[in-house]
PDB file of C-alpha atoms in Angstrom:
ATOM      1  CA  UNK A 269     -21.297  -6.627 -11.782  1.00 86.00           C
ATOM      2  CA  UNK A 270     -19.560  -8.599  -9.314  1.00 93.00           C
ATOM      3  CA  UNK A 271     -17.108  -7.045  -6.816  1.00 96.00           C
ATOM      4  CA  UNK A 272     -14.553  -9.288  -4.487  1.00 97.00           C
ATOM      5  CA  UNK A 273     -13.402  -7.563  -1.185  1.00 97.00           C
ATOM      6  CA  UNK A 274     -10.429  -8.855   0.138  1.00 98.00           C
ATOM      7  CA  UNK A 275      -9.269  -7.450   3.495  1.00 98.00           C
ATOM      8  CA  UNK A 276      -6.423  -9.319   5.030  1.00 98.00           C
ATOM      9  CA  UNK A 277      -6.297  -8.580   8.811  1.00 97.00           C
ATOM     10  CA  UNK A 278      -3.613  -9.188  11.153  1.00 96.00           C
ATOM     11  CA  UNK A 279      -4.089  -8.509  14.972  1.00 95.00           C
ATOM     12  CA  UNK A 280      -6.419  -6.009  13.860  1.00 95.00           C
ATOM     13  CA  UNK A 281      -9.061  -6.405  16.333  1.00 96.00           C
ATOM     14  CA  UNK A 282      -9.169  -2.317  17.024  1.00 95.00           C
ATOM     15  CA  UNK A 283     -10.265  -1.630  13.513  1.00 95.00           C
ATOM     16  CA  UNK A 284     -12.007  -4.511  11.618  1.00 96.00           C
ATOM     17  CA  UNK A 285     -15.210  -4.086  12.300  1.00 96.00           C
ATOM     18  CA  UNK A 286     -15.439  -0.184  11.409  1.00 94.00           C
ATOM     19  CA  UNK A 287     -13.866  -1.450   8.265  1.00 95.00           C
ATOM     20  CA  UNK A 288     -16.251  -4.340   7.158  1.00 95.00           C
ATOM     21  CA  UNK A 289     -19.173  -1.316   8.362  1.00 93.00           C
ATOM     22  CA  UNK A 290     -17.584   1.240   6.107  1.00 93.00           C
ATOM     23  CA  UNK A 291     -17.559  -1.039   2.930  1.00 91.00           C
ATOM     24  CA  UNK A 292     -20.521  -3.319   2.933  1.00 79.00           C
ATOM     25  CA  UNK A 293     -22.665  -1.027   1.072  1.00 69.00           C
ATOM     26  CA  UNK A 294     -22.353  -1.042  -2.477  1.00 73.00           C
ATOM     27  CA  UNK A 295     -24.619  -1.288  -6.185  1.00 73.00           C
ATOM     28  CA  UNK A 296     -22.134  -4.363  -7.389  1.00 75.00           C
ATOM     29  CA  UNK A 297     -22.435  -7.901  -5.567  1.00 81.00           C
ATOM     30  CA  UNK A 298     -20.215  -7.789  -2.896  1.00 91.00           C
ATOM     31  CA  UNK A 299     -18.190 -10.790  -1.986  1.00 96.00           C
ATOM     32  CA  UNK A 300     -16.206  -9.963   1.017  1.00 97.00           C
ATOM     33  CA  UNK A 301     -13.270 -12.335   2.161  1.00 98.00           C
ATOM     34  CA  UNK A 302     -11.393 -11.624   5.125  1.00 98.00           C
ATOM     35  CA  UNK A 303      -7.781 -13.680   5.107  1.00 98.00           C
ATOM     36  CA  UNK A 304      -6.609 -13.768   8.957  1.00 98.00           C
ATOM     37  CA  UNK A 305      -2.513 -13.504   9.015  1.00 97.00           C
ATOM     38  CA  UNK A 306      -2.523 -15.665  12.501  1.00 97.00           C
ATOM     39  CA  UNK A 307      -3.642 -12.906  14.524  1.00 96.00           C
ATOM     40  CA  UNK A 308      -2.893 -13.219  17.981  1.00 96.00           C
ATOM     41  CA  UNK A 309      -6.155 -11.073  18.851  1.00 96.00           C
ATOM     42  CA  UNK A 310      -9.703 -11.279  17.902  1.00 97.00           C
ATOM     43  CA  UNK A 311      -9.584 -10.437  14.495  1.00 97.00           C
ATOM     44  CA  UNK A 312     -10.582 -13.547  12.983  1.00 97.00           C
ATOM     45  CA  UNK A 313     -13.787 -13.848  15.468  1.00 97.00           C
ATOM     46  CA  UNK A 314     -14.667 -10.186  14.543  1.00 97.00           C
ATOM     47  CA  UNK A 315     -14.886 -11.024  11.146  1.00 97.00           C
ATOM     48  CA  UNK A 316     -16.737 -14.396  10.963  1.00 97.00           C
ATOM     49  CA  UNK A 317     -19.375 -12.543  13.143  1.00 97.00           C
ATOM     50  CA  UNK A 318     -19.779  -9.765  10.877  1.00 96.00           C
ATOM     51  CA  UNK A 319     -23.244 -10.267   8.138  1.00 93.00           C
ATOM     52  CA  UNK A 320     -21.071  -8.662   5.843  1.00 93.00           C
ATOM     53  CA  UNK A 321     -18.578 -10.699   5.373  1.00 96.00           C
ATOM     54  CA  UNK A 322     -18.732 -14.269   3.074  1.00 96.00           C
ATOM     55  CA  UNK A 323     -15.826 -16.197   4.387  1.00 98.00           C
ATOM     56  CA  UNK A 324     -13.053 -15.700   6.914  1.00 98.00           C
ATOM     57  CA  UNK A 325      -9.636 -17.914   6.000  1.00 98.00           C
ATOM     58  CA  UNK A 326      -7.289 -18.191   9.102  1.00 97.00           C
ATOM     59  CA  UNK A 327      -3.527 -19.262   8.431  1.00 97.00           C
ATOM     60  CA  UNK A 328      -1.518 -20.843  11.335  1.00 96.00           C
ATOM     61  CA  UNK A 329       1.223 -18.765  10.223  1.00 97.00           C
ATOM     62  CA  UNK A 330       1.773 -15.455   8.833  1.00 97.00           C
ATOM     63  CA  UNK A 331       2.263 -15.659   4.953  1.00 97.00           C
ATOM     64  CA  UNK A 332       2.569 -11.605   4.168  1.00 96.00           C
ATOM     65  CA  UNK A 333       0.058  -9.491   2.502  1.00 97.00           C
ATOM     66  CA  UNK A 334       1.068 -10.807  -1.131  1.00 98.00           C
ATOM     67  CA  UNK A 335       0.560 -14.327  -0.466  1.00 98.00           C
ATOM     68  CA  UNK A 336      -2.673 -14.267   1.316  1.00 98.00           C
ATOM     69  CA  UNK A 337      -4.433 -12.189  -1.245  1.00 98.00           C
ATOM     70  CA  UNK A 338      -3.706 -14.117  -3.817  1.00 98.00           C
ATOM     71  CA  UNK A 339      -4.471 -17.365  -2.132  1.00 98.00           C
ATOM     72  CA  UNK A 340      -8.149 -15.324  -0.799  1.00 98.00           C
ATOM     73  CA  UNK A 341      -8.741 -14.424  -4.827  1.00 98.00           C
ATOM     74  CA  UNK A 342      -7.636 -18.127  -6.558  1.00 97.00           C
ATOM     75  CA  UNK A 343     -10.402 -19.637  -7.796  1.00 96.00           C
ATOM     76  CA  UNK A 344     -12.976 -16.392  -7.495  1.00 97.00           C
ATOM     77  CA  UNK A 345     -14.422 -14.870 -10.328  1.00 95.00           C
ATOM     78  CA  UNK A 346     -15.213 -11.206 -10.160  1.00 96.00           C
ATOM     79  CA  UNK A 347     -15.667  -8.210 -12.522  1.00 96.00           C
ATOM     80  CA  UNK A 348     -13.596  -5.914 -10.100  1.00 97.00           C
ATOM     81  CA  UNK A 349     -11.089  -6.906  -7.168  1.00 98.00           C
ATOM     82  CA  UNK A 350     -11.216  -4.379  -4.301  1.00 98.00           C
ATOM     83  CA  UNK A 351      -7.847  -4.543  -1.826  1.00 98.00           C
ATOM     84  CA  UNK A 352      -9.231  -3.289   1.512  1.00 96.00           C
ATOM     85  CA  UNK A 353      -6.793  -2.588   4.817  1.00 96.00           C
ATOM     86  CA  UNK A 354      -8.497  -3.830   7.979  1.00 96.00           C
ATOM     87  CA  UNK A 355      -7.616  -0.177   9.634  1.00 94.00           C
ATOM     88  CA  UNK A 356      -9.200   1.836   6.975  1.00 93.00           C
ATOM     89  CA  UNK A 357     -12.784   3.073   7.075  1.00 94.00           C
ATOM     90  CA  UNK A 358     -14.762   4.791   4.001  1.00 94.00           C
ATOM     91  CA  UNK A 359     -16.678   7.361   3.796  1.00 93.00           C
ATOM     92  CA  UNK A 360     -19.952   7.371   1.910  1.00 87.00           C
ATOM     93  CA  UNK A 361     -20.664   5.708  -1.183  1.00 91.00           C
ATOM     94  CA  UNK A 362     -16.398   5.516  -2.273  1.00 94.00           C
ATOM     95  CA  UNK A 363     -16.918   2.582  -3.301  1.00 95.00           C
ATOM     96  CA  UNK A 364     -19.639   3.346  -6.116  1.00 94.00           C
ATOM     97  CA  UNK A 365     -17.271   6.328  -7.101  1.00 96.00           C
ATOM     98  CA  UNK A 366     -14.305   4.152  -8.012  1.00 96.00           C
ATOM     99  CA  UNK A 367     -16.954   1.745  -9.863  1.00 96.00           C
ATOM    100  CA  UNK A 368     -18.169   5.350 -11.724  1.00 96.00           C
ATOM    101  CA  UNK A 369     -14.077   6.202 -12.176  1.00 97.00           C
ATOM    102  CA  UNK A 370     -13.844   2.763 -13.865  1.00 97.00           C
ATOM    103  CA  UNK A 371     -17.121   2.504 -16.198  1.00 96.00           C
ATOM    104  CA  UNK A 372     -16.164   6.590 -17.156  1.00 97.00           C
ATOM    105  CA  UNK A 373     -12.130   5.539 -17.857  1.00 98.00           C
ATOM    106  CA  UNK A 374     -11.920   2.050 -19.817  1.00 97.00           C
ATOM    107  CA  UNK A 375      -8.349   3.260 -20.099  1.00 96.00           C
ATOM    108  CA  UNK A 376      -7.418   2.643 -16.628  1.00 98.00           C
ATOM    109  CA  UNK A 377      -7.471  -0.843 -14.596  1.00 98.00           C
ATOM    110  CA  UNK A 378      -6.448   0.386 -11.641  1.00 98.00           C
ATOM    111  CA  UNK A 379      -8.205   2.840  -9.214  1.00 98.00           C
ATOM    112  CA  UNK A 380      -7.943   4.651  -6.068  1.00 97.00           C
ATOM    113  CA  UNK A 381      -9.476   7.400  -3.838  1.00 96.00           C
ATOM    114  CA  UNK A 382      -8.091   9.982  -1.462  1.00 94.00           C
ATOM    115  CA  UNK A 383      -7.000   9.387   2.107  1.00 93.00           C
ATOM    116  CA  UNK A 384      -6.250  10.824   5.417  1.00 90.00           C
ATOM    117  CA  UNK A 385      -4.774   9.977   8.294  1.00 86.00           C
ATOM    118  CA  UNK A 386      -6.174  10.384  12.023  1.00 85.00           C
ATOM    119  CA  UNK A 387      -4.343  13.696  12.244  1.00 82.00           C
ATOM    120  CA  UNK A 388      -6.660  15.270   8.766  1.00 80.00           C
ATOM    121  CA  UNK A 389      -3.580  14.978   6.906  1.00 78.00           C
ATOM    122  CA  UNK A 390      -4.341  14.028   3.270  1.00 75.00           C
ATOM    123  CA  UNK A 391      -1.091  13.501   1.706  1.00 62.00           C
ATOM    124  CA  UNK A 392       1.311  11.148   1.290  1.00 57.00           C
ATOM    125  CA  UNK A 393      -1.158   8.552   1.762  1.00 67.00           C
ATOM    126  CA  UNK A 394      -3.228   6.840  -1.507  1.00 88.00           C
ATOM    127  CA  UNK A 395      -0.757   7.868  -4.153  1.00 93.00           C
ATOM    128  CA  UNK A 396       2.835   7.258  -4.398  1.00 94.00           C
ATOM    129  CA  UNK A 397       5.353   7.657  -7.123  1.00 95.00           C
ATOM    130  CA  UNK A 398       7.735   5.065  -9.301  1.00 97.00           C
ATOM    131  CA  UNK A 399       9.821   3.518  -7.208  1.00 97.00           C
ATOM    132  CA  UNK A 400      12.881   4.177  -9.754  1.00 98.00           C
ATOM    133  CA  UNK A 401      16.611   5.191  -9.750  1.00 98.00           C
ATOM    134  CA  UNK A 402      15.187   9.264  -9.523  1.00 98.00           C
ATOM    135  CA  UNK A 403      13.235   8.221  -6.591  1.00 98.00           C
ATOM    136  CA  UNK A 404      15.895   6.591  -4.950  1.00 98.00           C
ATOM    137  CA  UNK A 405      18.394   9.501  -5.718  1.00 98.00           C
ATOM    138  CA  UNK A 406      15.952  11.848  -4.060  1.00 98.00           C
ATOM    139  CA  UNK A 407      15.048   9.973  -1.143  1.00 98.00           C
ATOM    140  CA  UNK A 408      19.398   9.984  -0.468  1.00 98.00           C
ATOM    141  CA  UNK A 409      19.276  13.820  -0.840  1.00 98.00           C
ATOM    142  CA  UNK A 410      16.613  14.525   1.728  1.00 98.00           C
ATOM    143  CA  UNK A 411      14.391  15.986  -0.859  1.00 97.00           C
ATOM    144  CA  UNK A 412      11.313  16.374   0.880  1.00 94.00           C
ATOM    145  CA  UNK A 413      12.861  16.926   3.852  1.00 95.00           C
ATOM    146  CA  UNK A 414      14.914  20.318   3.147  1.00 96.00           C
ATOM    147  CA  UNK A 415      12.651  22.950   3.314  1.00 95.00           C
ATOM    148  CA  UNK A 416      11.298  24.098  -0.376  1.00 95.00           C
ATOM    149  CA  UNK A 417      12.141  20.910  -1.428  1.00 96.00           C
ATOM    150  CA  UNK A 418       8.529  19.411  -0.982  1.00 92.00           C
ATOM    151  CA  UNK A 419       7.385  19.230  -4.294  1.00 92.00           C
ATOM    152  CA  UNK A 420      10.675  17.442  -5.358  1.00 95.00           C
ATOM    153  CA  UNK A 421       9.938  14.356  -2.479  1.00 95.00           C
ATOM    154  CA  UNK A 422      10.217  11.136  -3.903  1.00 96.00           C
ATOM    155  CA  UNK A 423       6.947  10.193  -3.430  1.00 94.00           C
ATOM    156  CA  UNK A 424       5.042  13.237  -4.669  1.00 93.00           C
ATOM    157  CA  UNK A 425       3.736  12.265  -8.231  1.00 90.00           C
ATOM    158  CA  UNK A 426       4.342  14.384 -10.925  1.00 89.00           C
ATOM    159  CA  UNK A 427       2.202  17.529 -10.938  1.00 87.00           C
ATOM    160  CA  UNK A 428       1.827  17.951  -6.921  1.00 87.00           C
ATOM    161  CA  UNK A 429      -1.012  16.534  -5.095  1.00 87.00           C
ATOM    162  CA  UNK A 430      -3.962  14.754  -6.899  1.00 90.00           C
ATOM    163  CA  UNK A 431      -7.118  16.332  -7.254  1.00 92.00           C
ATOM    164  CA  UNK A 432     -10.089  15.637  -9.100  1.00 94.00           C
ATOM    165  CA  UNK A 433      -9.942  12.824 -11.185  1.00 96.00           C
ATOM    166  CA  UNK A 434      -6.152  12.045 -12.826  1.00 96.00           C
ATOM    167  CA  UNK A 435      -3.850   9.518 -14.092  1.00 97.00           C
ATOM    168  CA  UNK A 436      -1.389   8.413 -11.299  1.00 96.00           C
ATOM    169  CA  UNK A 437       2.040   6.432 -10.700  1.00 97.00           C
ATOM    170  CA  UNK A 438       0.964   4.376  -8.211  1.00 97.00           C
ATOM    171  CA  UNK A 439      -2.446   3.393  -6.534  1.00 97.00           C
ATOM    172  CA  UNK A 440      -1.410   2.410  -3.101  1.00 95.00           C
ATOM    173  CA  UNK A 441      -2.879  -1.083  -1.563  1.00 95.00           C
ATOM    174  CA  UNK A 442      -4.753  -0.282   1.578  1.00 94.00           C
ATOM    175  CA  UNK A 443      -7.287   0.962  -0.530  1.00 96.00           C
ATOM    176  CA  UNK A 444      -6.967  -0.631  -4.345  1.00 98.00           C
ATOM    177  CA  UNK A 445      -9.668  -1.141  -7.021  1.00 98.00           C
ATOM    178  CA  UNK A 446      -8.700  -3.495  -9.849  1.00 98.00           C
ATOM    179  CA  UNK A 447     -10.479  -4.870 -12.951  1.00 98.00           C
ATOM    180  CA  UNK A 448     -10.647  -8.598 -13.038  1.00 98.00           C
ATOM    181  CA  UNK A 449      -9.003  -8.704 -16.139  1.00 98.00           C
ATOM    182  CA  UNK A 450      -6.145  -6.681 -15.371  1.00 98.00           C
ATOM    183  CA  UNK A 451      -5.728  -8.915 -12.132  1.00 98.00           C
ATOM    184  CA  UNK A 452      -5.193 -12.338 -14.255  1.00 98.00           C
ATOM    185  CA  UNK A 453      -3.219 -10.599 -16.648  1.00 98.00           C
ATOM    186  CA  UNK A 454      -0.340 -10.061 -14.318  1.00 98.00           C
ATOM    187  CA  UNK A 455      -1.442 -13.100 -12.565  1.00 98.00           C
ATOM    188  CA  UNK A 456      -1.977 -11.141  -8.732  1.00 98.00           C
ATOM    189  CA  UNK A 457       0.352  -9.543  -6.527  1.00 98.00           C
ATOM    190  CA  UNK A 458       3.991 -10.774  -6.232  1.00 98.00           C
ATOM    191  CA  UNK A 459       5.258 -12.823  -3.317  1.00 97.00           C
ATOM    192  CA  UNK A 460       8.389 -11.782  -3.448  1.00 95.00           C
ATOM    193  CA  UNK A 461       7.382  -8.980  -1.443  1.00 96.00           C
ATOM    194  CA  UNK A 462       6.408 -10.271   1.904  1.00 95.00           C
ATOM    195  CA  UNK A 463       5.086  -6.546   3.501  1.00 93.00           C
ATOM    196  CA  UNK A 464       5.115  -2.997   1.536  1.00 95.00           C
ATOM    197  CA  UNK A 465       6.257  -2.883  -2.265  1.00 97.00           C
ATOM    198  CA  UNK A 466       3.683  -4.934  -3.863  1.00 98.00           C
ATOM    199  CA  UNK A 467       1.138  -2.430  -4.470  1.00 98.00           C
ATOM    200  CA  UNK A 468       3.596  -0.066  -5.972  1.00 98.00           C
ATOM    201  CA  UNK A 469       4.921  -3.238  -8.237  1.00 98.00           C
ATOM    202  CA  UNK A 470       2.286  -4.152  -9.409  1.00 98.00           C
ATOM    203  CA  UNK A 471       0.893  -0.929 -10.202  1.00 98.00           C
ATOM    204  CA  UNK A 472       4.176  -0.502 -12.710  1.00 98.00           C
ATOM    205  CA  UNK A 473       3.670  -3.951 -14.547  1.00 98.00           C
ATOM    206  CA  UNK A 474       0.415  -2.931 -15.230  1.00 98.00           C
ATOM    207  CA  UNK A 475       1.220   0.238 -16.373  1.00 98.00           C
ATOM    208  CA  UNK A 476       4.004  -1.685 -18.270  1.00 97.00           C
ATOM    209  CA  UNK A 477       0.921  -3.472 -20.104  1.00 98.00           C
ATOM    210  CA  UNK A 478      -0.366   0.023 -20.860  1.00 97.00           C
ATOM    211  CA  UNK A 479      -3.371  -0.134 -18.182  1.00 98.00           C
ATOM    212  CA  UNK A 480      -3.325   3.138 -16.336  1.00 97.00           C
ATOM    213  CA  UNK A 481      -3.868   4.031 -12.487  1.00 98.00           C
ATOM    214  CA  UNK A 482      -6.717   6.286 -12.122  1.00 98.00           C
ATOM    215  CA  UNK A 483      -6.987   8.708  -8.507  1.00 97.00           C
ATOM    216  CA  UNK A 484     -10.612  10.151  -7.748  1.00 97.00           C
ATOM    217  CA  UNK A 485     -11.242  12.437  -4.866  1.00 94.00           C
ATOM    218  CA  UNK A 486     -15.111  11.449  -5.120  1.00 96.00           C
ATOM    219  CA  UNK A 487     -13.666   8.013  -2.751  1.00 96.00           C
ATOM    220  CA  UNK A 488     -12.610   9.622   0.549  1.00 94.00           C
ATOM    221  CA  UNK A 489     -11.418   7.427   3.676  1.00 94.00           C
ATOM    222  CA  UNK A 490      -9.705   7.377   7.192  1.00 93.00           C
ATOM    223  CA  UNK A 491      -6.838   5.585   7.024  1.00 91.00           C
ATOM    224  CA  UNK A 492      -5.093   4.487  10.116  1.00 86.00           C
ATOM    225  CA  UNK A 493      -1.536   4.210   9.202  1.00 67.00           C
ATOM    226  CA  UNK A 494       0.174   1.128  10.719  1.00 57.00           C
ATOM    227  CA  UNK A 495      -2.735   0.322  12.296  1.00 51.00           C
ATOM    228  CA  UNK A 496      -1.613  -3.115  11.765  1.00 52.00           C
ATOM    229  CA  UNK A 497       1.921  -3.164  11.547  1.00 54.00           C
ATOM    230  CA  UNK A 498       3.212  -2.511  15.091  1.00 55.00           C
ATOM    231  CA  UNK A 499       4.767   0.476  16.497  1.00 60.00           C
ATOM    232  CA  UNK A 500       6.398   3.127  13.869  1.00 84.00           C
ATOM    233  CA  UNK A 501       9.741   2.192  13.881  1.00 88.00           C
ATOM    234  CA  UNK A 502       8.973  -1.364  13.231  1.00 91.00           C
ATOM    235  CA  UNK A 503       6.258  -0.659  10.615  1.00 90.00           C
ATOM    236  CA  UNK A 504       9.698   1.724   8.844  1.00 95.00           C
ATOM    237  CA  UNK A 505      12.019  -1.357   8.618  1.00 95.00           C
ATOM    238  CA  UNK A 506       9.236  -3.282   7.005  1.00 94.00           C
ATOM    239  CA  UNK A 507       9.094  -0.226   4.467  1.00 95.00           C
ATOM    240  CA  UNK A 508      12.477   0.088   3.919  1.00 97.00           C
ATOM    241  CA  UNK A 509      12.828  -3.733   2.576  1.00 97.00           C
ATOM    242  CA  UNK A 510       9.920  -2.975   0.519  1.00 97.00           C
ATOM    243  CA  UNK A 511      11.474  -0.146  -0.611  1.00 98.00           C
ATOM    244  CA  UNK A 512      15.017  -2.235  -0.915  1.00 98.00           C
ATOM    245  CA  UNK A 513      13.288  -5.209  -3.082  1.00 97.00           C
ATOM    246  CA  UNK A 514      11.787  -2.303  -4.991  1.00 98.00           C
ATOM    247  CA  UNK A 515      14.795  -0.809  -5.746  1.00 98.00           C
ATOM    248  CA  UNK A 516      16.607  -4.280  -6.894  1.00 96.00           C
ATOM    249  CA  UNK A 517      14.459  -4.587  -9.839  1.00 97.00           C
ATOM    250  CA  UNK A 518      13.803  -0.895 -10.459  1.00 97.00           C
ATOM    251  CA  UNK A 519      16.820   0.853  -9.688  1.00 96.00           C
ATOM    252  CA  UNK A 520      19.434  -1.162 -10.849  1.00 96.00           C
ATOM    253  CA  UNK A 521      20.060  -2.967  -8.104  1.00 95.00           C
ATOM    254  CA  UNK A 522      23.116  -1.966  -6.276  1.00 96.00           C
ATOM    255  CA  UNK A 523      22.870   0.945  -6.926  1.00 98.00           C
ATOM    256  CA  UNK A 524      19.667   1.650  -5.456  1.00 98.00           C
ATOM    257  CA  UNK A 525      20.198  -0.152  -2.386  1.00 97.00           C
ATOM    258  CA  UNK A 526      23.041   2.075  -1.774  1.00 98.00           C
ATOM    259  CA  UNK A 527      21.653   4.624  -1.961  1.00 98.00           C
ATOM    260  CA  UNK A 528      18.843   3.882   0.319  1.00 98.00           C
ATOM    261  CA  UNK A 529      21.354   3.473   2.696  1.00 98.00           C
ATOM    262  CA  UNK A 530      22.885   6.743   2.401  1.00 98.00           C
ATOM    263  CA  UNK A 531      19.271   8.097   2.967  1.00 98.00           C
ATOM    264  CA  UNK A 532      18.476   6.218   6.177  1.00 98.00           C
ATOM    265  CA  UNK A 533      22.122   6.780   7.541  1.00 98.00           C
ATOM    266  CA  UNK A 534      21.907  10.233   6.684  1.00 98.00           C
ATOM    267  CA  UNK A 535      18.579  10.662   8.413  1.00 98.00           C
ATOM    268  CA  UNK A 536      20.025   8.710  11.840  1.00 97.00           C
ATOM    269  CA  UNK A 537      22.875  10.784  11.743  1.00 97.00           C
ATOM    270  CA  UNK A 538      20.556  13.892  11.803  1.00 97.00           C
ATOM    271  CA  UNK A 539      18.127  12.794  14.581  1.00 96.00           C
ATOM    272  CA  UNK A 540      21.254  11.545  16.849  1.00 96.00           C
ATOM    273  CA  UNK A 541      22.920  15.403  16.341  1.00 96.00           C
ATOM    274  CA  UNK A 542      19.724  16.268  17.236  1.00 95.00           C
ATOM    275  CA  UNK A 543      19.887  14.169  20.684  1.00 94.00           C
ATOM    276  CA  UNK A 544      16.815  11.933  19.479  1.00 91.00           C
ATOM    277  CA  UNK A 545      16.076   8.360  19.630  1.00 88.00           C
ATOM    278  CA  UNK A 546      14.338   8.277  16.795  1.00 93.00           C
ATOM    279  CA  UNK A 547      12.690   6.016  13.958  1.00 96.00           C
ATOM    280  CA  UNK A 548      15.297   6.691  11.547  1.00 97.00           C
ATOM    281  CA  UNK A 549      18.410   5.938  14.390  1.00 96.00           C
ATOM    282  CA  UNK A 550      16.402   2.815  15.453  1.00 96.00           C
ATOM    283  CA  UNK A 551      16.078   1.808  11.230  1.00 97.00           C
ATOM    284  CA  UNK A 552      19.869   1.914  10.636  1.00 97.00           C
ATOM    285  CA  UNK A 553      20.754   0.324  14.317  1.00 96.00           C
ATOM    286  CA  UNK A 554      18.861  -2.418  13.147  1.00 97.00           C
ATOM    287  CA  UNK A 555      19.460  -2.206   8.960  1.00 97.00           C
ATOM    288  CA  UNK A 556      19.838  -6.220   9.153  1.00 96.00           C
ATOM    289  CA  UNK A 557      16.083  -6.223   9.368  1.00 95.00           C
ATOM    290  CA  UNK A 558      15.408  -4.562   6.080  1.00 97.00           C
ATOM    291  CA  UNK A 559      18.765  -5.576   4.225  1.00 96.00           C
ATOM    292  CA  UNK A 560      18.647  -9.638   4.215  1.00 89.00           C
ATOM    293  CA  UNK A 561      16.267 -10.993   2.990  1.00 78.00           C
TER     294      UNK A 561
END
């Protein structure tokens, strides 16, 4: 069995090299390619230096998280391709369980494990929901955010927080087991997403082509959210036009977009009632960022 690792870093010197520890232990063959977004730090040094690790690619310029995976997998062949963030570390042997989730569930072609962030938190994080008209609708109305609303947030998949081993919406990409075949079915991840969106994409065209997502708690890691992606505000615009593009081809359109708008606006209108500067005031002050393309 022959696994492919691709971890595309950018400026993500603080975190690589816990990462590449964390997952070069495995039963498959592990090929593990690290694609360097023209980091302006270390990252790309890190990585060569690293035993782990088969080849390091380094673009001049940034080419987004789509592009450089795909370009990282063209030409490989591998039974299973395993989408690594650079500021994620696992624990144990998750990589074997996902293997185990995928040998025990030929149904599925797409697999994930359960996360955390630096504060224990274990949810949202490694699971999201369709990114659909309903899930646009609810992120307008604050659901989620009103209290007793939580189990109606638009990103809590049906049922409440995973546990065990379950059939999921969406298998989120910092940490993203997929079968070969699956992979060059849909023919990789879609550049039309240049940051955030992708995973949850192409987790619904594959679900389209009736291969499920699978979630197992036996894969547990730390993930460091943003840990790449700058400060939080800036890491929430690059969301939001994820969420936008998202919402174009899965929410009809317009529609959606609008009422993403109404969401963030809402939000910004809160936290400046509130006397904040906050994320979501700093989002709509600055809405060209995740509204043009």
């Amino acid at each position: 069995m022959k696994l492919l690792t691709i971890i595309v870093s950018y400026n993500s010197a603080d975190h690589i090299a816990a990462c590449l520890d964390s997952i070069s232990c495995s039963r498959a063959t592990n090929e593990i390619v690290v694609f360097d977004n023209a980091s302006a730090d270390t990252s790309a040094t890190i990585a060569a230096a690293h035993d782990a690790v088969s080849e390091v690619i380094s673009s001049d310029t940034n080419l987004g998280f789509s592009r450089a995976v795909n370009l990282a997998a063209k030409g490989r062949q591998f039974d299973f391709l395993l989408l690594a963030n650079p500021d994620m570390v696992l624990d144990g042997d998750a990589i074997d369980a996902l293997i185990d989730a995928a040998d025990n569930h030929p149904e599925a072609g797409i697999f994930g494990g359960d996360s955390r962030d630096t504060l224990g938190r274990t949810w949202p994080g490694a699971v999201l929901n369709d990114h659909n008209l309903a899930h646009a609708a609810k992120f307008a109305l604050l659901f989620g955010v009103i209290p007793f609303t939580g189990r109606l947030a638009p990103d809590m998949p049906p049922g409440g927080i995973p546990k065990g081993t379950r059939a999921v919406p969406v298998i989120v990409g910092c940490l993203m087991l997929v079968r070969g075949s699956v992979w060059e079915e849909i023919g990789g991840l879609d550049e039309f997403f240049f940051l955030y969106g992708e995973d949850v994409d192409f987790c619904m065209k594959a679900r389209a082509l009736g291969h499920g997502c699978l979630f197992t708690d036996r894969c547990t890691y730390l993930h460091i959210r943003g840990g790449s992606s700058g400060g939080h505000p800036e890491m929430m615009k690059r969301v939001l036009r994820g969420r936008r593009l998202l919402y174009q081809r899965y929410a009809h359109g317009r529609l959606g977009t609008g009422l993403l708008m109404v969401g963030v606006a809402i939000r910004a209108l809160l936290e400046t009632l509130a006397g904040r500067d906050g994320t979501w005031r700093a989002c709509w002050l600055d809405r060209t960022a995740w509204l043009n393309d």
